[in-house]
Amino acid sequence: MKPNFHSIKYPSLGTQLLGLGGGIVLLLALAFTWFNTQTQREELQDVFTKQARALAFNLAVSSSSHLLERDFSVIENLLLKTDGFEDLHSGTVLDPTGHILAQVIRDQESRRLKAHYNSQTMMLGTSPSISFKKSQNGKVKYLLVSEPVDSGGVIGMVALEFDLSSLQASQTELIQRNILLAIALIVPATFASWLFIRKVILELNSLTDFAQLMVNDEGISHKVSPSSRELAMLHTTLNWASGALARKNRALEEARVKADKSNDLKSQFVANMSHEIRTPLNGILGLTEITLGTTTLGDKPRRNLELIQLSADHLLRVVNDILDFSKIDANKLDIDPIPFALRANVQAMIKTVSSAYSKPNVKLVLEIAPEVPDHLHGDCARILQVLNNLLSNALKFTQQGVVTLNITLEESRGPSQPSDTARVHFSVRDSGMGISDAARSEIFKAFSQAEPGTARKYGGTGLGLTISQRLLELMNSGIDLWSEEGVGSEFSFTLALPVAHAPSPVNNDVAHNNMESVQLKDLPTPGMGQACDTLRILVAEDNMVNQAFISHVLTQLGISYRFADDGLAAVKAVEEETFDLVFMDMHMPNMGGLEACRTILTQPKHHKLPIVGLTADAIADTREACMAAGMKEYISKPFKRSDIENVLTRLNFKISPIPMQNFDHDRELLKTTMEMIVAEIPNLLEEIELRLQQAQWLDAKRALHTLKGHCKLIGEMDFASFLQGLENQLANSQSPAEQELSHLRVNIKALQHRLRMLSQ
């Protein structure tokens, strides 16, 4: 694999060398700049201060005699003559008590000194001093120099106030010059270092590029002349390795092409075999299930059909194991987490395993700790598949005793686990023959079993534990094994599963697309039993056996249906008639199921039509393909009646199964009976309304009783309960309310429409 240089976090060698050299130069330049600036600033300030003190001293000497004579005008002239000192802001002569005798201040507009008369006092002391005055913003702005006027004693004071702006400007200019000087030193030094380092780095980068070409079999020799002995040795070594690597790459590429071709052929073969095996299995299992549901079947034929069903189930498990192993081999085995109810699913799986592997001397026990959450989020099907494999193995290898599935809740490990995640521990323990130490490392290998001859005696492909281990690895877990020969074995694993919210009750009111049907959900009839809505389904399926099975199932569920033999016929049927749901086979002639689904859903009037895929594929990403085409659900072949019922429930369709035992599982008898009921319903409704108007309660009750019997016969139990309530009112000579009569008329019309559709 090509290295990702963007993920390398280390700095480059050139950056490190350049950073080191530049850092040293920068440090030296900064030190020089700081030292030179500090020295020059102090010199400037010292010169300025000396000049200020000299001026103050000269004024003190010059004004001593005039101060004795009290000639303040002369002193004022002396102060005005200092106008040439542009930094002088003000000059003041004071008596020893601090009273101002003469004062000049520089005018801000004319920038000249002018006399200023002020009666205030200034306390300066009687000794020479230097101090700084700050402006309102806290910045030092003035230098105050005071000098005593001495004439046998201190007779006054001279105070000069200098503006420091020019001094500070000079200091700022000095700093700028020093910074420019430092930059002038840094840039050439850094550039010289960069030129030297760049030469070395370019050669190293050239070698790196050549190494990448070697990996891609694009580089045979490197012809750049190195500049040093070390780099020359590296060049020679890489040129030698390039030839050897090119030869190996060619051999590996040939092997890869052969392996990819073989793997593609194998995947295609497995996909085709999956479809060709699962499609007839769907018909075998489906029709066997329907036939076993008849009550008139003799004991011997029933036993034969049960053996056929058992053999087909075993064949399906073998096919599923091989397909799952092929997915593992092709790295296409994925986890699909969804919310699920733990207890209900595990109990259903236990019932299935028990019926398939039950033995008279072996007891299967399920123990689920009460603190284990029931609603979890995970791949329920894969978890049940692992438990099914472990339980079936335990039951196969246990001749007497107990097989126990124990589900408990572990304490969370560490603060990294989210608070809404439960660590659920699953363990399957048996009292069977146990596993030897030598066999423990073998049982998790593909097509391997604990002892020679196990497959002949107990059956199985030897893939169950391999698939289970891989599934658990995808769920960040693994199988732990404890076993002792002659005592038993225990297989266990722990899953961290997010806790899901309990699902809200399913709303069975469905907005059907069939506009001919009566919409009962809009009626304000709380507490009144209703006739089931008419459900019309299109089934696109080209296999005649599967058509026969699906027609039996839909008839039992009380659903009206129509078949389409291919995708084009399905598209045409949707345009001709309105359907509530479409079952779409994936592989059909003329137009496949995915293309037909997309074609139907592109029509604006059909974009909300729910389509459910029927597929026998197991290798391809079937679910993703169905969802991408716009399907709401999909069912894998072979499927059972319960699979269709579960899909209808998830899509919020309300169904009312027909008790076929009332018709000896004879669909022709069912059709004839429905036609008779449809013909009789208008007469019954007319009879009921007439007798109610005449207050002939018993005659009306008799007609209601007949209608109720028809409803129970075809499975309309909710509406039959409503009719029973009306019977009870009539038995007490009570007339039904107008709302109840309206409800009766609407539901009788809906019932008549449904039976008419089912009898077609």
JSON list of N, CA, C and O in Angstrom, two decimals, residues 125-165:
[
{"chain": "A", "resi": 125, "resn": "GLY", "atom": "N", "xyz": [11.05, 72.06, 47.12]},
{"chain": "A", "resi": 125, "resn": "GLY", "atom": "CA", "xyz": [12.21, 71.85, 47.99]},
{"chain": "A", "resi": 125, "resn": "GLY", "atom": "C", "xyz": [13.30, 72.85, 47.69]},
{"chain": "A", "resi": 125, "resn": "GLY", "atom": "O", "xyz": [13.17, 73.71, 46.80]},
{"chain": "A", "resi": 126, "resn": "THR", "atom": "N", "xyz": [14.43, 72.77, 48.35]},
{"chain": "A", "resi": 126, "resn": "THR", "atom": "CA", "xyz": [15.51, 73.76, 48.20]},
{"chain": "A", "resi": 126, "resn": "THR", "atom": "C", "xyz": [16.79, 73.13, 47.68]},
{"chain": "A", "resi": 126, "resn": "THR", "atom": "O", "xyz": [17.86, 73.74, 47.78]},
{"chain": "A", "resi": 127, "resn": "SER", "atom": "N", "xyz": [16.72, 71.92, 47.13]},
{"chain": "A", "resi": 127, "resn": "SER", "atom": "CA", "xyz": [17.91, 71.24, 46.61]},
{"chain": "A", "resi": 127, "resn": "SER", "atom": "C", "xyz": [17.65, 70.86, 45.16]},
{"chain": "A", "resi": 127, "resn": "SER", "atom": "O", "xyz": [16.49, 70.70, 44.75]},
{"chain": "A", "resi": 128, "resn": "PRO", "atom": "N", "xyz": [18.73, 70.72, 44.36]},
{"chain": "A", "resi": 128, "resn": "PRO", "atom": "CA", "xyz": [18.54, 70.34, 42.96]},
{"chain": "A", "resi": 128, "resn": "PRO", "atom": "C", "xyz": [17.83, 68.98, 42.86]},
{"chain": "A", "resi": 128, "resn": "PRO", "atom": "O", "xyz": [18.08, 68.07, 43.66]},
{"chain": "A", "resi": 129, "resn": "SER", "atom": "N", "xyz": [16.97, 68.86, 41.87]},
{"chain": "A", "resi": 129, "resn": "SER", "atom": "CA", "xyz": [16.24, 67.59, 41.71]},
{"chain": "A", "resi": 129, "resn": "SER", "atom": "C", "xyz": [15.81, 67.41, 40.25]},
{"chain": "A", "resi": 129, "resn": "SER", "atom": "O", "xyz": [15.74, 68.37, 39.50]},
{"chain": "A", "resi": 130, "resn": "ILE", "atom": "N", "xyz": [15.56, 66.15, 39.93]},
{"chain": "A", "resi": 130, "resn": "ILE", "atom": "CA", "xyz": [15.05, 65.75, 38.60]},
{"chain": "A", "resi": 130, "resn": "ILE", "atom": "C", "xyz": [13.89, 64.78, 38.83]},
{"chain": "A", "resi": 130, "resn": "ILE", "atom": "O", "xyz": [14.02, 63.81, 39.59]},
{"chain": "A", "resi": 131, "resn": "SER", "atom": "N", "xyz": [12.79, 65.02, 38.17]},
{"chain": "A", "resi": 131, "resn": "SER", "atom": "CA", "xyz": [11.63, 64.12, 38.30]},
{"chain": "A", "resi": 131, "resn": "SER", "atom": "C", "xyz": [10.88, 64.07, 36.96]},
{"chain": "A", "resi": 131, "resn": "SER", "atom": "O", "xyz": [11.09, 64.92, 36.10]},
{"chain": "A", "resi": 132, "resn": "PHE", "atom": "N", "xyz": [10.00, 63.07, 36.85]},
{"chain": "A", "resi": 132, "resn": "PHE", "atom": "CA", "xyz": [9.21, 62.87, 35.63]},
{"chain": "A", "resi": 132, "resn": "PHE", "atom": "C", "xyz": [7.74, 63.05, 35.94]},
{"chain": "A", "resi": 132, "resn": "PHE", "atom": "O", "xyz": [7.25, 62.64, 36.98]},
{"chain": "A", "resi": 133, "resn": "LYS", "atom": "N", "xyz": [7.04, 63.67, 35.00]},
{"chain": "A", "resi": 133, "resn": "LYS", "atom": "CA", "xyz": [5.61, 63.87, 35.14]},
{"chain": "A", "resi": 133, "resn": "LYS", "atom": "C", "xyz": [4.88, 63.04, 34.07]},
{"chain": "A", "resi": 133, "resn": "LYS", "atom": "O", "xyz": [5.32, 62.98, 32.91]},
{"chain": "A", "resi": 134, "resn": "LYS", "atom": "N", "xyz": [3.76, 62.43, 34.46]},
{"chain": "A", "resi": 134, "resn": "LYS", "atom": "CA", "xyz": [2.98, 61.58, 33.55]},
{"chain": "A", "resi": 134, "resn": "LYS", "atom": "C", "xyz": [1.75, 62.32, 33.06]},
{"chain": "A", "resi": 134, "resn": "LYS", "atom": "O", "xyz": [1.21, 63.16, 33.77]},
{"chain": "A", "resi": 135, "resn": "SER", "atom": "N", "xyz": [1.32, 61.96, 31.87]},
{"chain": "A", "resi": 135, "resn": "SER", "atom": "CA", "xyz": [0.09, 62.53, 31.34]},
{"chain": "A", "resi": 135, "resn": "SER", "atom": "C", "xyz": [-1.10, 61.78, 31.92]},
{"chain": "A", "resi": 135, "resn": "SER", "atom": "O", "xyz": [-0.96, 60.86, 32.73]},
{"chain": "A", "resi": 136, "resn": "GLN", "atom": "N", "xyz": [-2.31, 62.15, 31.50]},
{"chain": "A", "resi": 136, "resn": "GLN", "atom": "CA", "xyz": [-3.53, 61.52, 32.04]},
{"chain": "A", "resi": 136, "resn": "GLN", "atom": "C", "xyz": [-3.62, 60.04, 31.69]},
{"chain": "A", "resi": 136, "resn": "GLN", "atom": "O", "xyz": [-4.23, 59.26, 32.42]},
{"chain": "A", "resi": 137, "resn": "ASN", "atom": "N", "xyz": [-3.04, 59.64, 30.56]},
{"chain": "A", "resi": 137, "resn": "ASN", "atom": "CA", "xyz": [-3.09, 58.22, 30.18]},
{"chain": "A", "resi": 137, "resn": "ASN", "atom": "C", "xyz": [-2.00, 57.39, 30.84]},
{"chain": "A", "resi": 137, "resn": "ASN", "atom": "O", "xyz": [-1.84, 56.21, 30.52]},
{"chain": "A", "resi": 138, "resn": "GLY", "atom": "N", "xyz": [-1.23, 58.00, 31.75]},
{"chain": "A", "resi": 138, "resn": "GLY", "atom": "CA", "xyz": [-0.21, 57.28, 32.50]},
{"chain": "A", "resi": 138, "resn": "GLY", "atom": "C", "xyz": [1.14, 57.21, 31.82]},
{"chain": "A", "resi": 138, "resn": "GLY", "atom": "O", "xyz": [2.05, 56.60, 32.36]},
{"chain": "A", "resi": 139, "resn": "LYS", "atom": "N", "xyz": [1.31, 57.80, 30.67]},
{"chain": "A", "resi": 139, "resn": "LYS", "atom": "CA", "xyz": [2.58, 57.77, 29.96]},
{"chain": "A", "resi": 139, "resn": "LYS", "atom": "C", "xyz": [3.47, 58.93, 30.39]},
{"chain": "A", "resi": 139, "resn": "LYS", "atom": "O", "xyz": [2.99, 60.05, 30.57]},
{"chain": "A", "resi": 140, "resn": "VAL", "atom": "N", "xyz": [4.78, 58.68, 30.59]},
{"chain": "A", "resi": 140, "resn": "VAL", "atom": "CA", "xyz": [5.73, 59.73, 30.98]},
{"chain": "A", "resi": 140, "resn": "VAL", "atom": "C", "xyz": [5.85, 60.75, 29.84]},
{"chain": "A", "resi": 140, "resn": "VAL", "atom": "O", "xyz": [6.18, 60.36, 28.70]},
{"chain": "A", "resi": 141, "resn": "LYS", "atom": "N", "xyz": [5.59, 62.04, 30.17]},
{"chain": "A", "resi": 141, "resn": "LYS", "atom": "CA", "xyz": [5.58, 63.05, 29.12]},
{"chain": "A", "resi": 141, "resn": "LYS", "atom": "C", "xyz": [6.54, 64.22, 29.38]},
{"chain": "A", "resi": 141, "resn": "LYS", "atom": "O", "xyz": [7.04, 64.83, 28.43]},
{"chain": "A", "resi": 142, "resn": "TYR", "atom": "N", "xyz": [6.80, 64.56, 30.65]},
{"chain": "A", "resi": 142, "resn": "TYR", "atom": "CA", "xyz": [7.62, 65.74, 30.96]},
{"chain": "A", "resi": 142, "resn": "TYR", "atom": "C", "xyz": [8.74, 65.37, 31.92]},
{"chain": "A", "resi": 142, "resn": "TYR", "atom": "O", "xyz": [8.59, 64.48, 32.78]},
{"chain": "A", "resi": 143, "resn": "LEU", "atom": "N", "xyz": [9.87, 66.10, 31.76]},
{"chain": "A", "resi": 143, "resn": "LEU", "atom": "CA", "xyz": [11.00, 66.01, 32.68]},
{"chain": "A", "resi": 143, "resn": "LEU", "atom": "C", "xyz": [11.08, 67.33, 33.45]},
{"chain": "A", "resi": 143, "resn": "LEU", "atom": "O", "xyz": [11.19, 68.41, 32.85]},
{"chain": "A", "resi": 144, "resn": "LEU", "atom": "N", "xyz": [10.98, 67.28, 34.77]},
{"chain": "A", "resi": 144, "resn": "LEU", "atom": "CA", "xyz": [11.00, 68.48, 35.62]},
{"chain": "A", "resi": 144, "resn": "LEU", "atom": "C", "xyz": [12.37, 68.57, 36.29]},
{"chain": "A", "resi": 144, "resn": "LEU", "atom": "O", "xyz": [12.76, 67.67, 37.05]},
{"chain": "A", "resi": 145, "resn": "VAL", "atom": "N", "xyz": [13.09, 69.69, 36.01]},
{"chain": "A", "resi": 145, "resn": "VAL", "atom": "CA", "xyz": [14.42, 69.93, 36.58]},
{"chain": "A", "resi": 145, "resn": "VAL", "atom": "C", "xyz": [14.34, 71.19, 37.46]},
{"chain": "A", "resi": 145, "resn": "VAL", "atom": "O", "xyz": [13.88, 72.24, 37.00]},
{"chain": "A", "resi": 146, "resn": "SER", "atom": "N", "xyz": [14.74, 71.06, 38.70]},
{"chain": "A", "resi": 146, "resn": "SER", "atom": "CA", "xyz": [14.72, 72.23, 39.61]},
{"chain": "A", "resi": 146, "resn": "SER", "atom": "C", "xyz": [16.13, 72.53, 40.10]},
{"chain": "A", "resi": 146, "resn": "SER", "atom": "O", "xyz": [16.91, 71.60, 40.37]},
{"chain": "A", "resi": 147, "resn": "GLU", "atom": "N", "xyz": [16.47, 73.83, 40.21]},
{"chain": "A", "resi": 147, "resn": "GLU", "atom": "CA", "xyz": [17.80, 74.26, 40.61]},
{"chain": "A", "resi": 147, "resn": "GLU", "atom": "C", "xyz": [17.65, 75.45, 41.56]},
{"chain": "A", "resi": 147, "resn": "GLU", "atom": "O", "xyz": [16.95, 76.42, 41.25]},
{"chain": "A", "resi": 148, "resn": "PRO", "atom": "N", "xyz": [18.29, 75.45, 42.75]},
{"chain": "A", "resi": 148, "resn": "PRO", "atom": "CA", "xyz": [18.15, 76.56, 43.70]},
{"chain": "A", "resi": 148, "resn": "PRO", "atom": "C", "xyz": [18.95, 77.79, 43.24]},
{"chain": "A", "resi": 148, "resn": "PRO", "atom": "O", "xyz": [20.00, 77.65, 42.61]},
{"chain": "A", "resi": 149, "resn": "VAL", "atom": "N", "xyz": [18.42, 78.97, 43.56]},
{"chain": "A", "resi": 149, "resn": "VAL", "atom": "CA", "xyz": [19.14, 80.25, 43.31]},
{"chain": "A", "resi": 149, "resn": "VAL", "atom": "C", "xyz": [19.82, 80.61, 44.62]},
{"chain": "A", "resi": 149, "resn": "VAL", "atom": "O", "xyz": [19.17, 80.90, 45.63]},
{"chain": "A", "resi": 150, "resn": "ASP", "atom": "N", "xyz": [21.16, 80.59, 44.57]},
{"chain": "A", "resi": 150, "resn": "ASP", "atom": "CA", "xyz": [21.94, 80.71, 45.81]},
{"chain": "A", "resi": 150, "resn": "ASP", "atom": "C", "xyz": [22.67, 82.06, 45.82]},
{"chain": "A", "resi": 150, "resn": "ASP", "atom": "O", "xyz": [23.37, 82.40, 44.87]},
{"chain": "A", "resi": 151, "resn": "SER", "atom": "N", "xyz": [22.48, 82.77, 46.90]},
{"chain": "A", "resi": 151, "resn": "SER", "atom": "CA", "xyz": [23.23, 84.03, 47.10]},
{"chain": "A", "resi": 151, "resn": "SER", "atom": "C", "xyz": [23.46, 84.18, 48.59]},
{"chain": "A", "resi": 151, "resn": "SER", "atom": "O", "xyz": [22.80, 84.93, 49.29]},
{"chain": "A", "resi": 152, "resn": "GLY", "atom": "N", "xyz": [24.41, 83.37, 49.09]},
{"chain": "A", "resi": 152, "resn": "GLY", "atom": "CA", "xyz": [24.64, 83.31, 50.53]},
{"chain": "A", "resi": 152, "resn": "GLY", "atom": "C", "xyz": [23.54, 82.54, 51.22]},
{"chain": "A", "resi": 152, "resn": "GLY", "atom": "O", "xyz": [23.46, 82.54, 52.44]},
{"chain": "A", "resi": 153, "resn": "GLY", "atom": "N", "xyz": [22.73, 81.95, 50.49]},
{"chain": "A", "resi": 153, "resn": "GLY", "atom": "CA", "xyz": [21.58, 81.19, 50.98]},
{"chain": "A", "resi": 153, "resn": "GLY", "atom": "C", "xyz": [20.57, 81.05, 49.85]},
{"chain": "A", "resi": 153, "resn": "GLY", "atom": "O", "xyz": [20.64, 81.74, 48.83]},
{"chain": "A", "resi": 154, "resn": "VAL", "atom": "N", "xyz": [19.66, 80.15, 49.98]},
{"chain": "A", "resi": 154, "resn": "VAL", "atom": "CA", "xyz": [18.67, 79.92, 48.93]},
{"chain": "A", "resi": 154, "resn": "VAL", "atom": "C", "xyz": [17.65, 81.05, 48.97]},
{"chain": "A", "resi": 154, "resn": "VAL", "atom": "O", "xyz": [16.95, 81.23, 49.97]},
{"chain": "A", "resi": 155, "resn": "ILE", "atom": "N", "xyz": [17.65, 81.82, 47.83]},
{"chain": "A", "resi": 155, "resn": "ILE", "atom": "CA", "xyz": [16.71, 82.94, 47.75]},
{"chain": "A", "resi": 155, "resn": "ILE", "atom": "C", "xyz": [15.58, 82.66, 46.76]},
{"chain": "A", "resi": 155, "resn": "ILE", "atom": "O", "xyz": [14.70, 83.50, 46.58]},
{"chain": "A", "resi": 156, "resn": "GLY", "atom": "N", "xyz": [15.64, 81.50, 46.09]},
{"chain": "A", "resi": 156, "resn": "GLY", "atom": "CA", "xyz": [14.58, 81.15, 45.14]},
{"chain": "A", "resi": 156, "resn": "GLY", "atom": "C", "xyz": [14.91, 79.83, 44.46]},
{"chain": "A", "resi": 156, "resn": "GLY", "atom": "O", "xyz": [15.94, 79.18, 44.72]},
{"chain": "A", "resi": 157, "resn": "MET", "atom": "N", "xyz": [14.05, 79.47, 43.53]},
{"chain": "A", "resi": 157, "resn": "MET", "atom": "CA", "xyz": [14.21, 78.21, 42.80]},
{"chain": "A", "resi": 157, "resn": "MET", "atom": "C", "xyz": [13.87, 78.45, 41.34]},
{"chain": "A", "resi": 157, "resn": "MET", "atom": "O", "xyz": [12.99, 79.23, 41.00]},
{"chain": "A", "resi": 158, "resn": "VAL", "atom": "N", "xyz": [14.64, 77.76, 40.44]},
{"chain": "A", "resi": 158, "resn": "VAL", "atom": "CA", "xyz": [14.34, 77.76, 39.01]},
{"chain": "A", "resi": 158, "resn": "VAL", "atom": "C", "xyz": [13.80, 76.35, 38.65]},
{"chain": "A", "resi": 158, "resn": "VAL", "atom": "O", "xyz": [14.48, 75.35, 38.93]},
{"chain": "A", "resi": 159, "resn": "ALA", "atom": "N", "xyz": [12.63, 76.30, 38.06]},
{"chain": "A", "resi": 159, "resn": "ALA", "atom": "CA", "xyz": [12.01, 75.02, 37.67]},
{"chain": "A", "resi": 159, "resn": "ALA", "atom": "C", "xyz": [11.75, 75.03, 36.18]},
{"chain": "A", "resi": 159, "resn": "ALA", "atom": "O", "xyz": [11.05, 75.91, 35.68]},
{"chain": "A", "resi": 160, "resn": "LEU", "atom": "N", "xyz": [12.38, 74.06, 35.48]},
{"chain": "A", "resi": 160, "resn": "LEU", "atom": "CA", "xyz": [12.21, 73.93, 34.04]},
{"chain": "A", "resi": 160, "resn": "LEU", "atom": "C", "xyz": [11.50, 72.60, 33.73]},
{"chain": "A", "resi": 160, "resn": "LEU", "atom": "O", "xyz": [11.87, 71.54, 34.25]},
{"chain": "A", "resi": 161, "resn": "GLU", "atom": "N", "xyz": [10.50, 72.68, 32.87]},
{"chain": "A", "resi": 161, "resn": "GLU", "atom": "CA", "xyz": [9.72, 71.48, 32.50]},
{"chain": "A", "resi": 161, "resn": "GLU", "atom": "C", "xyz": [9.95, 71.23, 31.00]},
{"chain": "A", "resi": 161, "resn": "GLU", "atom": "O", "xyz": [9.62, 72.07, 30.17]},
{"chain": "A", "resi": 162, "resn": "PHE", "atom": "N", "xyz": [10.55, 70.07, 30.69]},
{"chain": "A", "resi": 162, "resn": "PHE", "atom": "CA", "xyz": [10.91, 69.72, 29.31]},
{"chain": "A", "resi": 162, "resn": "PHE", "atom": "C", "xyz": [9.93, 68.66, 28.76]},
{"chain": "A", "resi": 162, "resn": "PHE", "atom": "O", "xyz": [9.59, 67.68, 29.44]},
{"chain": "A", "resi": 163, "resn": "ASP", "atom": "N", "xyz": [9.53, 68.88, 27.50]},
{"chain": "A", "resi": 163, "resn": "ASP", "atom": "CA", "xyz": [8.66, 67.91, 26.80]},
{"chain": "A", "resi": 163, "resn": "ASP", "atom": "C", "xyz": [9.54, 66.76, 26.28]},
{"chain": "A", "resi": 163, "resn": "ASP", "atom": "O", "xyz": [10.52, 66.99, 25.57]},
{"chain": "A", "resi": 164, "resn": "LEU", "atom": "N", "xyz": [9.19, 65.53, 26.65]},
{"chain": "A", "resi": 164, "resn": "LEU", "atom": "CA", "xyz": [9.99, 64.36, 26.28]},
{"chain": "A", "resi": 164, "resn": "LEU", "atom": "C", "xyz": [9.59, 63.75, 24.94]},
{"chain": "A", "resi": 164, "resn": "LEU", "atom": "O", "xyz": [10.10, 62.69, 24.57]},
{"chain": "A", "resi": 165, "resn": "SER", "atom": "N", "xyz": [8.68, 64.38, 24.21]},
{"chain": "A", "resi": 165, "resn": "SER", "atom": "CA", "xyz": [8.19, 63.78, 22.96]},
{"chain": "A", "resi": 165, "resn": "SER", "atom": "C", "xyz": [9.32, 63.58, 21.96]},
{"chain": "A", "resi": 165, "resn": "SER", "atom": "O", "xyz": [9.43, 62.53, 21.32]}
]
